[in-house]
Tab-separated table of C-alpha atoms and ligand atoms in Angstrom:
chain	number	residue	atom	x	y	z
A	29	MET	CA	167.351	-231.304	-78.474
A	30	ALA	CA	163.991	-233.044	-78.137
A	31	GLU	CA	165.639	-236.262	-77.243
A	32	GLU	CA	167.692	-234.480	-74.610
A	33	ILE	CA	164.600	-232.922	-73.053
A	34	LEU	CA	162.772	-236.227	-72.889
A	35	LYS	CA	165.630	-237.813	-71.045
A	36	LEU	CA	166.174	-235.019	-68.502
A	37	SER	CA	165.077	-235.592	-64.935
A	38	ALA	CA	162.077	-233.471	-63.773
A	39	VAL	CA	164.353	-231.688	-61.443
A	40	LYS	CA	166.765	-230.617	-64.257
A	41	LEU	CA	163.908	-229.733	-66.538
A	42	ARG	CA	162.482	-227.346	-63.903
A	43	GLU	CA	165.973	-225.787	-63.687
A	44	GLU	CA	166.037	-225.323	-67.386
A	45	ILE	CA	162.634	-223.670	-67.349
A	46	GLN	CA	163.678	-221.442	-64.515
A	47	LYS	CA	166.813	-220.315	-66.304
A	48	GLY	CA	164.592	-219.482	-69.333
A	49	ASN	CA	166.391	-222.026	-71.623
A	50	ILE	CA	163.096	-223.626	-72.447
A	51	THR	CA	159.412	-222.649	-71.896
A	52	PRO	CA	156.764	-224.858	-70.363
A	53	THR	CA	154.909	-224.702	-73.643
A	54	GLU	CA	157.914	-226.151	-75.458
A	55	VAL	CA	158.176	-228.808	-72.843
A	56	VAL	CA	154.527	-229.804	-73.276
A	57	GLU	CA	155.020	-229.765	-77.070
A	58	THR	CA	158.061	-232.019	-76.834
A	59	PHE	CA	156.240	-234.661	-74.735
A	60	ALA	CA	153.049	-234.310	-76.877
A	61	LYS	CA	155.120	-235.114	-79.958
A	62	ARG	CA	156.651	-238.131	-78.283
A	63	ILE	CA	153.163	-239.298	-77.264
A	64	ASP	CA	152.102	-238.897	-80.959
A	65	GLN	CA	154.960	-241.057	-82.017
A	66	VAL	CA	154.876	-243.976	-79.562
A	67	GLU	CA	151.525	-244.110	-77.716
A	68	GLU	CA	149.972	-245.997	-80.686
A	69	LYS	CA	152.423	-248.874	-79.864
A	70	VAL	CA	152.278	-248.695	-76.077
A	71	LYS	CA	148.748	-247.700	-75.374
A	72	ALA	CA	149.543	-246.443	-71.956
A	73	PHE	CA	146.837	-243.747	-71.679
A	74	VAL	CA	143.073	-244.050	-71.161
A	75	THR	CA	142.531	-240.249	-71.530
A	76	LEU	CA	144.985	-237.642	-72.878
A	77	THR	CA	144.781	-234.094	-71.489
A	78	VAL	CA	147.295	-232.468	-73.880
A	79	GLU	CA	145.010	-229.560	-74.806
A	80	ARG	CA	144.617	-228.685	-71.123
A	81	ALA	CA	148.318	-229.121	-70.625
A	82	TYR	CA	149.003	-226.425	-73.269
A	83	GLU	CA	146.527	-224.099	-71.432
A	84	GLU	CA	148.307	-224.693	-68.212
A	85	ALA	CA	151.725	-224.232	-69.746
A	86	LYS	CA	150.468	-220.832	-71.056
A	87	ASN	CA	149.433	-219.807	-67.586
A	88	TYR	CA	152.803	-220.767	-66.066
A	89	ASP	CA	153.711	-218.477	-63.248
A	90	GLY	CA	156.882	-220.078	-62.070
A	91	LYS	CA	155.490	-221.108	-58.653
A	92	GLY	CA	155.792	-224.539	-57.107
A	93	LYS	CA	158.274	-227.383	-56.844
A	94	LEU	CA	156.922	-228.908	-60.152
A	95	ALA	CA	156.146	-225.790	-62.040
A	96	GLY	CA	155.919	-226.558	-65.780
A	97	ILE	CA	156.598	-230.289	-65.343
A	98	PRO	CA	154.288	-232.778	-67.180
A	99	ILE	CA	152.849	-235.646	-65.099
A	100	ALA	CA	150.623	-238.638	-65.938
A	101	VAL	CA	148.268	-239.926	-63.217
A	102	LYS	CA	146.728	-243.419	-62.825
A	103	ASP	CA	143.120	-243.525	-63.768
A	104	ASN	CA	141.871	-244.341	-60.262
A	105	ILE	CA	142.938	-241.010	-58.855
A	106	LEU	CA	140.345	-238.272	-59.178
A	107	THR	CA	141.214	-235.285	-61.369
A	108	TYR	CA	138.636	-232.631	-61.325
A	109	GLY	CA	136.750	-232.189	-64.719
A	110	VAL	CA	138.577	-235.130	-66.329
A	111	ARG	CA	137.296	-238.632	-66.752
A	112	THR	CA	138.352	-241.079	-64.028
A	113	THR	CA	137.463	-244.596	-65.229
A	114	CYS	CA	139.489	-247.118	-63.208
A	115	SER	CA	139.711	-248.796	-66.579
A	116	SER	CA	136.186	-250.117	-65.941
A	117	LYS	CA	133.057	-250.028	-68.021
A	118	MET	CA	131.358	-249.096	-64.735
A	119	LEU	CA	133.058	-245.649	-64.658
A	120	GLU	CA	133.675	-245.307	-68.408
A	121	ASN	CA	131.972	-241.877	-68.488
A	122	PHE	CA	132.577	-240.787	-64.979
A	123	VAL	CA	134.018	-237.256	-64.761
A	124	ALA	CA	135.592	-236.517	-61.455
A	125	PRO	CA	133.583	-233.880	-59.567
A	126	TYR	CA	136.504	-232.978	-57.346
A	127	ASP	CA	140.269	-233.434	-57.026
A	128	ALA	CA	141.938	-236.096	-54.991
A	129	THR	CA	144.177	-234.565	-52.346
A	130	VAL	CA	147.273	-235.583	-54.365
A	131	SER	CA	145.803	-233.913	-57.537
A	132	GLU	CA	145.289	-230.752	-55.587
A	133	LYS	CA	148.821	-230.854	-54.329
A	134	LEU	CA	150.228	-231.369	-57.836
A	135	LYS	CA	148.235	-228.336	-59.042
A	136	LYS	CA	149.475	-226.286	-56.151
A	137	GLU	CA	153.104	-227.089	-57.091
A	138	GLY	CA	152.535	-226.248	-60.711
A	139	ALA	CA	152.666	-229.710	-62.282
A	140	ILE	CA	150.882	-230.124	-65.664
A	141	LEU	CA	148.592	-233.043	-66.079
A	142	ILE	CA	149.287	-234.695	-69.491
A	143	GLY	CA	146.921	-237.717	-69.176
A	144	LYS	CA	145.367	-240.513	-67.152
A	145	THR	CA	146.949	-243.793	-67.433
A	146	ASN	CA	145.699	-247.330	-68.069
A	147	MET	CA	145.466	-249.961	-65.375
A	148	ASP	CA	143.908	-253.241	-64.506
A	149	GLU	CA	140.195	-252.706	-63.720
A	150	PHE	CA	139.847	-251.185	-60.197
A	151	ALA	CA	143.617	-251.985	-59.679
A	152	MET	CA	143.005	-255.686	-59.520
A	153	GLY	CA	145.736	-257.429	-61.539
A	154	SER	CA	149.404	-257.579	-62.364
A	155	SER	CA	149.479	-257.023	-66.077
A	156	THR	CA	146.865	-254.387	-67.294
A	157	GLU	CA	145.302	-257.227	-69.249
A	158	PHE	CA	142.215	-256.717	-67.026
A	159	SER	CA	141.619	-253.135	-68.316
A	160	ALA	CA	138.197	-252.826	-70.015
A	161	PHE	CA	139.868	-250.710	-72.647
A	162	GLY	CA	142.651	-253.051	-73.806
A	163	ALA	CA	146.051	-253.843	-72.397
A	164	THR	CA	149.139	-251.582	-72.264
A	165	ARG	CA	152.297	-252.963	-73.805
A	166	ASN	CA	155.716	-253.162	-72.214
A	167	PRO	CA	157.962	-250.473	-74.059
A	168	TRP	CA	160.863	-253.006	-73.829
A	169	ASP	CA	159.092	-255.640	-75.675
A	170	LEU	CA	155.664	-254.953	-77.115
A	171	GLU	CA	154.771	-258.647	-76.915
A	172	ARG	CA	154.991	-258.492	-73.147
A	173	VAL	CA	152.954	-257.024	-70.359
A	174	PRO	CA	154.075	-253.896	-68.549
A	175	GLY	CA	152.975	-255.257	-65.245
A	176	GLY	CA	150.135	-253.980	-63.225
A	177	SER	CA	147.977	-252.715	-62.029
A	178	SER	CA	149.672	-249.315	-62.651
A	179	GLY	CA	151.150	-250.644	-65.998
A	180	GLY	CA	150.192	-247.407	-67.843
A	181	SER	CA	152.027	-245.200	-65.317
A	182	ALA	CA	155.158	-247.237	-65.470
A	183	ALA	CA	154.985	-247.484	-69.280
A	184	VAL	CA	154.625	-243.737	-69.853
A	185	VAL	CA	157.757	-243.053	-67.870
A	186	ALA	CA	159.738	-245.943	-69.588
A	187	ALA	CA	158.657	-244.781	-72.998
A	188	LEU	CA	159.641	-241.119	-72.218
A	189	MET	CA	155.960	-239.921	-72.623
A	190	SER	CA	156.134	-238.155	-69.266
A	191	PRO	CA	159.113	-237.661	-66.848
A	192	ILE	CA	157.084	-238.673	-63.771
A	193	SER	CA	153.774	-240.303	-62.966
A	194	LEU	CA	151.594	-241.474	-60.051
A	195	GLY	CA	150.252	-244.906	-59.442
A	196	SER	CA	148.685	-246.785	-56.516
A	197	ASP	CA	149.893	-249.863	-54.766
A	198	THR	CA	147.760	-252.307	-52.793
A	199	GLY	CA	149.933	-255.375	-53.249
A	200	GLY	CA	152.672	-254.398	-55.588
A	201	SER	CA	150.880	-252.321	-58.258
A	202	ILE	CA	153.586	-249.613	-58.298
A	203	ARG	CA	156.718	-251.732	-57.761
A	204	GLN	CA	155.882	-254.646	-59.996
A	205	PRO	CA	155.221	-252.565	-63.163
A	206	ALA	CA	158.157	-250.359	-62.252
A	207	ALA	CA	160.350	-253.535	-62.320
A	208	PHE	CA	158.878	-254.847	-65.549
A	209	CYS	CA	159.342	-251.434	-67.313
A	210	GLY	CA	162.781	-250.557	-65.888
A	211	VAL	CA	161.828	-247.443	-63.898
A	212	ILE	CA	161.726	-246.520	-60.182
A	213	GLY	CA	158.396	-246.968	-58.347
A	214	LEU	CA	157.879	-246.249	-54.647
A	215	LYS	CA	155.132	-247.474	-52.323
A	216	PRO	CA	155.083	-245.207	-49.236
A	217	THR	CA	154.439	-246.255	-45.675
A	218	TYR	CA	150.665	-246.674	-45.133
A	219	GLY	CA	149.352	-243.275	-44.033
A	220	ARG	CA	152.193	-241.241	-45.662
A	221	VAL	CA	150.087	-240.056	-48.551
A	222	SER	CA	146.362	-239.177	-48.360
A	223	ARG	CA	143.919	-241.591	-50.052
A	224	TYR	CA	141.272	-238.934	-50.381
A	225	GLY	CA	140.039	-239.185	-53.961
A	226	LEU	CA	141.792	-242.517	-54.693
A	227	VAL	CA	139.138	-244.929	-55.717
A	228	ALA	CA	139.152	-247.581	-52.992
A	229	PHE	CA	140.276	-251.189	-53.716
A	230	ALA	CA	141.455	-252.509	-50.352
A	231	SER	CA	141.469	-249.412	-48.018
A	232	SER	CA	143.797	-250.801	-45.328
A	233	LEU	CA	146.522	-251.517	-47.929
A	234	ASP	CA	146.052	-248.920	-50.702
A	235	GLN	CA	148.731	-246.196	-51.054
A	236	ILE	CA	149.440	-243.672	-53.845
A	237	GLY	CA	153.097	-243.356	-54.946
A	238	PRO	CA	155.494	-241.921	-57.467
A	239	PHE	CA	157.185	-243.267	-60.631
A	240	GLY	CA	160.237	-241.784	-62.217
A	241	ARG	CA	163.620	-242.540	-63.932
A	242	TYR	CA	165.670	-240.599	-61.467
A	243	THR	CA	165.682	-240.973	-57.667
A	244	GLU	CA	165.668	-237.199	-57.214
A	245	ASP	CA	162.356	-237.049	-59.148
A	246	VAL	CA	160.813	-239.744	-57.071
A	247	ALA	CA	161.969	-238.003	-53.906
A	248	LEU	CA	160.614	-234.688	-55.080
A	249	LEU	CA	157.251	-236.106	-56.086
A	250	LEU	CA	156.905	-237.954	-52.760
A	251	GLU	CA	157.723	-234.756	-50.925
A	252	VAL	CA	154.873	-232.995	-52.862
A	253	ILE	CA	152.209	-235.671	-52.304
A	254	SER	CA	152.921	-236.667	-48.708
A	255	GLY	CA	151.510	-235.256	-45.553
A	256	HIS	CA	148.536	-235.328	-43.186
A	257	ASP	CA	145.145	-234.669	-44.636
A	258	PRO	CA	142.113	-234.088	-42.385
A	259	ARG	CA	139.901	-235.681	-45.176
A	260	ASP	CA	141.715	-239.089	-44.701
A	261	SER	CA	141.681	-240.184	-41.097
A	262	THR	CA	144.295	-242.874	-41.863
A	263	SER	CA	146.862	-240.286	-43.068
A	264	ALA	CA	149.452	-239.779	-40.460
A	265	LYS	CA	150.217	-236.567	-38.617
A	266	LYS	CA	153.812	-236.777	-39.263
A	267	GLU	CA	156.357	-234.227	-40.426
A	268	VAL	CA	157.378	-234.803	-44.128
A	269	PRO	CA	161.124	-235.010	-44.348
A	270	ALA	CA	162.971	-233.107	-47.134
A	271	TYR	CA	163.457	-236.258	-49.223
A	272	THR	CA	165.302	-234.393	-51.935
A	273	GLU	CA	168.017	-233.507	-49.282
A	274	GLU	CA	167.935	-236.788	-47.408
A	275	ILE	CA	168.820	-238.879	-50.518
A	276	ARG	CA	172.276	-237.268	-50.685
A	277	LYS	CA	173.445	-238.941	-47.527
A	278	PRO	CA	175.940	-241.730	-48.080
A	279	ILE	CA	175.114	-245.446	-47.638
A	280	LYS	CA	178.338	-246.633	-46.269
A	281	GLY	CA	177.762	-248.599	-43.041
A	282	LEU	CA	174.082	-249.090	-43.773
A	283	LYS	CA	172.996	-252.649	-42.849
A	284	ALA	CA	170.906	-254.691	-45.353
A	285	GLY	CA	169.108	-257.955	-44.805
A	286	ILE	CA	168.271	-260.595	-47.308
A	287	PRO	CA	165.317	-262.828	-46.362
A	288	LYS	CA	166.464	-266.434	-46.663
A	289	GLU	CA	162.864	-267.386	-47.586
A	290	ILE	CA	163.060	-265.584	-51.022
A	291	PHE	CA	165.176	-268.370	-52.338
A	292	GLU	CA	162.685	-270.999	-51.309
A	293	LEU	CA	159.820	-269.174	-52.944
A	294	GLY	CA	160.660	-269.552	-56.587
A	295	LEU	CA	163.208	-267.218	-58.247
A	296	SER	CA	164.199	-267.581	-61.909
A	297	GLY	CA	167.843	-268.182	-62.687
A	298	GLU	CA	168.637	-264.992	-64.348
A	299	VAL	CA	166.689	-262.756	-61.814
A	300	LYS	CA	168.571	-264.491	-59.029
A	301	GLU	CA	171.897	-263.852	-60.822
A	302	ILE	CA	171.172	-260.194	-61.390
A	303	PHE	CA	169.941	-259.795	-57.811
A	304	GLU	CA	173.081	-261.354	-56.350
A	305	LYS	CA	175.242	-259.137	-58.550
A	306	TRP	CA	173.354	-256.084	-57.312
A	307	VAL	CA	173.822	-257.095	-53.729
A	308	GLU	CA	177.612	-257.429	-54.389
A	309	SER	CA	177.794	-253.937	-55.893
A	310	LEU	CA	176.076	-252.559	-52.746
A	311	LYS	CA	178.517	-254.388	-50.639
A	312	ALA	CA	181.352	-252.812	-52.462
A	313	GLU	CA	179.896	-249.421	-51.559
A	314	GLY	CA	180.224	-250.333	-47.844
A	315	VAL	CA	176.710	-251.741	-47.237
A	316	GLU	CA	176.869	-254.535	-44.653
A	317	VAL	CA	174.815	-257.485	-45.791
A	318	GLU	CA	173.350	-260.367	-43.665
A	319	THR	CA	170.632	-262.931	-43.806
A	320	VAL	CA	167.259	-262.274	-42.034
A	321	GLU	CA	164.369	-264.557	-41.457
A	322	LEU	CA	160.641	-263.843	-42.331
A	323	PRO	CA	159.051	-267.151	-41.415
A	324	MET	CA	155.532	-265.820	-42.267
A	325	LEU	CA	156.505	-264.630	-45.729
A	326	LYS	CA	155.236	-267.902	-47.258
A	327	TYR	CA	151.757	-266.984	-46.173
A	328	ALA	CA	151.770	-263.486	-47.682
A	329	ILE	CA	149.887	-264.361	-50.896
A	330	PRO	CA	147.005	-266.267	-49.164
A	331	ILE	CA	146.612	-263.577	-46.481
A	332	TYR	CA	146.642	-260.841	-49.002
A	333	TYR	CA	144.054	-262.417	-51.234
A	334	ILE	CA	141.736	-262.847	-48.268
A	335	ILE	CA	142.103	-259.347	-46.782
A	336	ALA	CA	142.307	-257.507	-50.203
A	337	THR	CA	139.240	-259.350	-51.619
A	338	SER	CA	137.256	-258.895	-48.373
A	339	GLU	CA	137.748	-255.186	-48.423
A	340	ALA	CA	137.155	-254.994	-52.200
A	341	SER	CA	133.818	-256.773	-51.911
A	342	SER	CA	132.707	-254.141	-49.515
A	343	ASN	CA	134.109	-251.173	-51.318
A	344	LEU	CA	132.645	-252.152	-54.633
A	345	ALA	CA	129.190	-252.454	-53.270
A	346	ARG	CA	128.700	-248.768	-54.068
A	347	TYR	CA	128.610	-249.450	-57.763
A	348	ASP	CA	124.884	-250.222	-57.911
A	349	GLY	CA	123.720	-248.209	-60.962
A	350	VAL	CA	122.308	-245.509	-58.702
A	351	ARG	CA	125.167	-243.591	-57.241
A	352	TYR	CA	127.823	-243.710	-59.880
A	353	GLY	CA	128.546	-244.505	-63.436
A	354	TYR	CA	127.063	-247.200	-65.548
A	355	ARG	CA	123.393	-248.386	-65.312
A	356	THR	CA	122.043	-251.214	-67.412
A	357	PRO	CA	119.599	-249.887	-70.097
A	358	ASP	CA	116.872	-252.596	-69.725
A	359	TYR	CA	115.428	-253.892	-66.386
A	360	LYS	CA	112.097	-254.623	-64.979
A	361	ASP	CA	112.639	-253.812	-61.275
A	362	LEU	CA	115.168	-252.555	-58.878
A	363	GLN	CA	116.622	-255.957	-58.113
A	364	GLU	CA	117.279	-256.755	-61.763
A	365	MET	CA	118.659	-253.230	-62.279
A	366	TYR	CA	121.338	-253.898	-59.670
A	367	THR	CA	122.234	-257.335	-60.889
A	368	LYS	CA	122.399	-256.484	-64.566
A	369	THR	CA	124.300	-253.306	-63.895
A	370	ARG	CA	126.979	-255.138	-61.967
A	371	ASP	CA	127.045	-258.040	-64.257
A	372	GLU	CA	127.535	-255.810	-67.348
A	373	GLY	CA	129.680	-253.141	-65.693
A	374	PHE	CA	132.367	-255.259	-63.981
A	375	GLY	CA	134.896	-257.561	-65.764
A	376	ALA	CA	135.705	-261.143	-64.875
A	377	GLU	CA	138.541	-260.451	-62.391
A	378	VAL	CA	136.667	-257.810	-60.371
A	379	LYS	CA	133.757	-260.304	-60.161
A	380	ARG	CA	136.117	-263.026	-59.059
A	381	ARG	CA	137.372	-260.762	-56.274
A	382	ILE	CA	133.958	-259.634	-55.120
A	383	MET	CA	132.857	-263.290	-54.898
A	384	LEU	CA	135.980	-264.393	-52.963
A	385	GLY	CA	135.698	-261.479	-50.537
A	386	THR	CA	131.945	-261.965	-49.988
A	387	PHE	CA	132.602	-265.634	-49.266
A	388	ALA	CA	135.473	-264.930	-46.864
A	389	LEU	CA	133.290	-262.435	-44.891
A	390	SER	CA	130.186	-264.519	-44.731
A	391	THR	CA	128.787	-265.958	-41.485
A	392	GLY	CA	130.449	-269.048	-40.489
A	393	TYR	CA	133.535	-268.415	-42.619
A	394	TYR	CA	134.634	-265.101	-41.232
A	395	ASP	CA	136.624	-266.584	-38.336
A	396	ALA	CA	138.167	-269.269	-40.424
A	397	TYR	CA	139.360	-266.948	-43.266
A	398	TYR	CA	139.241	-263.202	-42.482
A	399	LEU	CA	140.065	-263.295	-38.840
A	400	LYS	CA	142.790	-265.857	-39.251
A	401	ALA	CA	144.381	-263.811	-42.120
A	402	LYS	CA	144.385	-260.688	-39.903
A	403	LYS	CA	146.165	-262.635	-37.168
A	404	ILE	CA	148.854	-263.832	-39.503
A	405	GLN	CA	149.169	-260.353	-41.003
A	406	ARG	CA	150.063	-259.243	-37.535
A	407	LEU	CA	152.769	-261.986	-37.194
A	408	LEU	CA	154.191	-261.051	-40.543
A	409	TYR	CA	154.479	-257.440	-39.476
A	410	GLU	CA	156.318	-258.679	-36.208
A	411	ASP	CA	158.694	-260.693	-38.404
A	412	PHE	CA	159.626	-257.533	-40.235
A	413	ILE	CA	160.004	-255.463	-37.120
A	414	LYS	CA	162.227	-258.038	-35.631
A	415	ALA	CA	164.407	-258.128	-38.692
A	416	PHE	CA	164.615	-254.334	-38.658
A	417	GLN	CA	166.188	-254.430	-35.253
A	418	LYS	CA	169.230	-255.900	-36.950
A	419	VAL	CA	169.130	-254.216	-40.346
A	420	ASP	CA	168.132	-250.802	-41.769
A	421	VAL	CA	166.763	-252.129	-45.123
A	422	ILE	CA	165.648	-255.435	-46.580
A	423	LEU	CA	166.479	-256.379	-50.140
A	424	THR	CA	164.598	-258.764	-52.428
A	425	PRO	CA	164.075	-258.992	-56.157
A	426	THR	CA	160.810	-257.080	-56.894
A	427	THR	CA	159.393	-260.009	-58.879
A	428	PRO	CA	160.483	-263.600	-59.369
A	429	THR	CA	160.581	-263.168	-63.241
A	430	PRO	CA	160.959	-260.416	-65.724
A	431	ALA	CA	157.865	-259.233	-67.733
A	432	PHE	CA	155.786	-262.163	-68.973
A	433	ARG	CA	153.984	-262.475	-72.356
A	434	PHE	CA	150.321	-261.498	-72.955
A	435	GLY	CA	148.013	-264.301	-72.102
A	436	GLU	CA	150.642	-266.349	-70.374
A	437	LYS	CA	149.022	-266.035	-66.932
A	438	LEU	CA	145.406	-265.456	-67.858
A	439	GLN	CA	144.293	-269.106	-67.671
A	440	ASN	CA	145.393	-269.609	-64.111
A	441	PRO	CA	144.605	-266.680	-61.693
A	442	ILE	CA	146.896	-268.180	-58.979
A	443	ASP	CA	149.811	-267.951	-61.373
A	444	MET	CA	149.085	-264.335	-61.918
A	445	TYR	CA	148.813	-263.740	-58.149
A	446	LEU	CA	152.203	-265.397	-57.540
A	447	SER	CA	153.989	-262.660	-59.525
A	448	ASP	CA	153.376	-260.401	-56.393
A	449	ILE	CA	154.996	-262.771	-53.986
A	450	PHE	CA	157.745	-260.304	-52.937
A	451	THR	CA	155.616	-257.137	-52.947
A	452	VAL	CA	152.313	-257.962	-51.175
A	453	SER	CA	154.051	-258.689	-47.791
A	454	VAL	CA	155.211	-255.041	-47.729
A	455	ASN	CA	151.653	-253.643	-47.950
A	456	LEU	CA	150.463	-256.198	-45.361
A	457	ALA	CA	153.217	-254.885	-43.039
A	458	THR	CA	152.422	-251.173	-43.857
A	459	LEU	CA	156.104	-250.636	-44.827
A	460	PRO	CA	157.694	-248.421	-47.444
A	461	ALA	CA	159.485	-249.936	-50.376
A	462	VAL	CA	160.918	-248.885	-53.715
A	463	SER	CA	161.695	-250.936	-56.832
A	464	VAL	CA	164.752	-249.803	-58.750
A	465	PRO	CA	166.163	-251.205	-62.034
A	466	ILE	CA	169.047	-253.522	-61.240
A	467	GLY	CA	169.924	-255.040	-64.565
A	468	LEU	CA	168.770	-256.334	-67.947
A	469	THR	CA	168.363	-259.928	-68.862
A	470	LYS	CA	169.924	-261.460	-72.009
A	471	ASN	CA	166.688	-260.694	-73.755
A	472	ASN	CA	167.010	-257.072	-72.819
A	473	LEU	CA	164.259	-257.144	-70.271
A	474	PRO	CA	164.563	-254.981	-67.108
A	475	VAL	CA	164.843	-256.608	-63.660
A	476	GLY	CA	163.871	-254.811	-60.517
A	477	GLY	CA	165.303	-254.867	-57.054
A	478	GLN	CA	163.118	-254.072	-54.063
A	479	ILE	CA	164.512	-252.065	-51.100
A	480	ILE	CA	162.139	-252.289	-48.070
A	481	GLY	CA	162.460	-249.811	-45.177
A	482	ARG	CA	161.236	-249.346	-41.597
A	483	PRO	CA	157.909	-247.547	-41.291
A	484	TRP	CA	158.375	-243.863	-42.153
A	485	GLU	CA	161.925	-244.404	-43.516
A	486	GLU	CA	161.375	-243.555	-47.126
A	487	SER	CA	164.541	-241.426	-46.891
A	488	THR	CA	166.700	-244.519	-46.222
A	489	ILE	CA	165.415	-246.541	-49.107
A	490	LEU	CA	165.754	-243.634	-51.455
A	491	ARG	CA	169.303	-243.135	-50.350
A	492	VAL	CA	170.085	-246.689	-51.459
A	493	SER	CA	168.266	-246.021	-54.752
A	494	ARG	CA	170.265	-242.885	-55.326
A	495	ALA	CA	173.599	-244.523	-54.537
A	496	TRP	CA	172.800	-247.398	-56.891
A	497	GLU	CA	171.669	-244.918	-59.500
A	498	GLU	CA	175.129	-243.302	-59.412
A	499	ILE	CA	176.975	-246.552	-59.711
A	500	SER	CA	174.816	-248.107	-62.447
A	501	ASN	CA	173.544	-245.106	-64.384
A	502	PHE	CA	170.231	-246.949	-64.702
A	503	SER	CA	168.315	-243.759	-65.501
A	504	GLN	CA	169.864	-243.946	-68.891
A	505	TRP	CA	168.516	-247.415	-69.612
A	506	VAL	CA	165.877	-246.583	-72.191
A	507	PRO	CA	164.008	-248.930	-74.519
A	508	GLU	CA	164.112	-248.443	-78.212
A	509	LEU	CA	160.670	-247.752	-79.629
B	28	LIG	N1	148.524	-257.534	-58.344
B	28	LIG	C1	147.898	-257.319	-57.053
B	28	LIG	C2	146.386	-257.637	-57.152
B	28	LIG	O1	146.029	-258.096	-58.153
B	28	LIG	C3	148.153	-256.028	-56.524
B	28	LIG	C4	147.261	-254.970	-57.072
B	28	LIG	C5	147.535	-253.606	-56.504
B	28	LIG	O2	148.526	-253.422	-55.886
B	28	LIG	N2	146.592	-252.728	-56.707
B	28	LIG	O3	145.633	-257.459	-56.241
């Protein structure tokens, strides 16, 4: 019975609760027990809120699209009254004084917060190894990283510790860990979801998005968190489609493009093989496949690391020991207080980004780096828009390789940055994209396929995800723990 509940989709779980076959308290109990069993191995949570979850389950009133459903939330999204650390020493004891808009929406729809998930510090990284509280492990192979920065949110879903979760994606932080952990992860169009209460990394690229094992759950969660928010001026005044209905439309006749550049940018043999097989399966379902060109794709990583670090250097200036979180205990004057606070509060990767960004924005370099990057970003966007005149979706592998081992990419930051080669371009071009499990390697490691859509066409990419889910039954691919 417990096993069955853990494996149900959130949508089905909600139906069972509504029918009276199971109570929300029993649901919380089932997931709490699972957490007790496997969290010690996976280490996906920074903070557990199980006690609170029981309280909420007790107060269940049946209202809302997620009534009685447990959810885990990345620890850079504010949750009123609960610690929000960004996996940084800087915010180790920071208790959120208000809810992010997405947290408010989850509450309104009756979702039950079960915990806050581990991440790379301030969402900078691709492995969760940069968490100040220790790395999360990949549930498929505990010797390997779960990806990042939303590694915790991907791992909890893969390890059946929560049916759904939220992450944030600036350059791949939802899709890359989803691929490494064998779950679905969706990065919405920029402006689809309010960023109010999301701790800022690179504000022009950050988006919150859902994780799940079933397309219907990802669609439902996206439906709940989307929409205009007067408190985030970059959120769009656009109607939110009924994604849960939209995903049922067939995919026959849909046109898919494969960028020819992906094969030139480094793709491991097995990932390439699995990707090609996936494309063949979609063809068999009536998807028409052709090659498209994205000539600017090869600049995506350098542009991203200039724009993202520039914005980060400015956003992280607020952690000065005065306004939030950590302050060094010993200092002789204000200047020393600032310097020591930042030196002690931030980890190495965050410092690296602040230095890179500060350099790129400094007088004399601004035109050569930041401005140039912004221009190429525009050209990259135009490449995509041009391709989308011919095709409805673009397909790539989510990552060039499956999950790597701990420490493998720590010595060389560029190596780590390259694991996002297929994802960062999507943020730079503001587009929606979803990563879905497309196969398992011989070593039993999941491989992800990325489906990129036109701006605001989350429905279309989810339709492909849903059709593929039906063919492959990937929702039942669960690691043994
Ligand atoms: N891995 C990328 C980085 O380190 C993306 C992070 C993210 O999307 N938050 O910046």
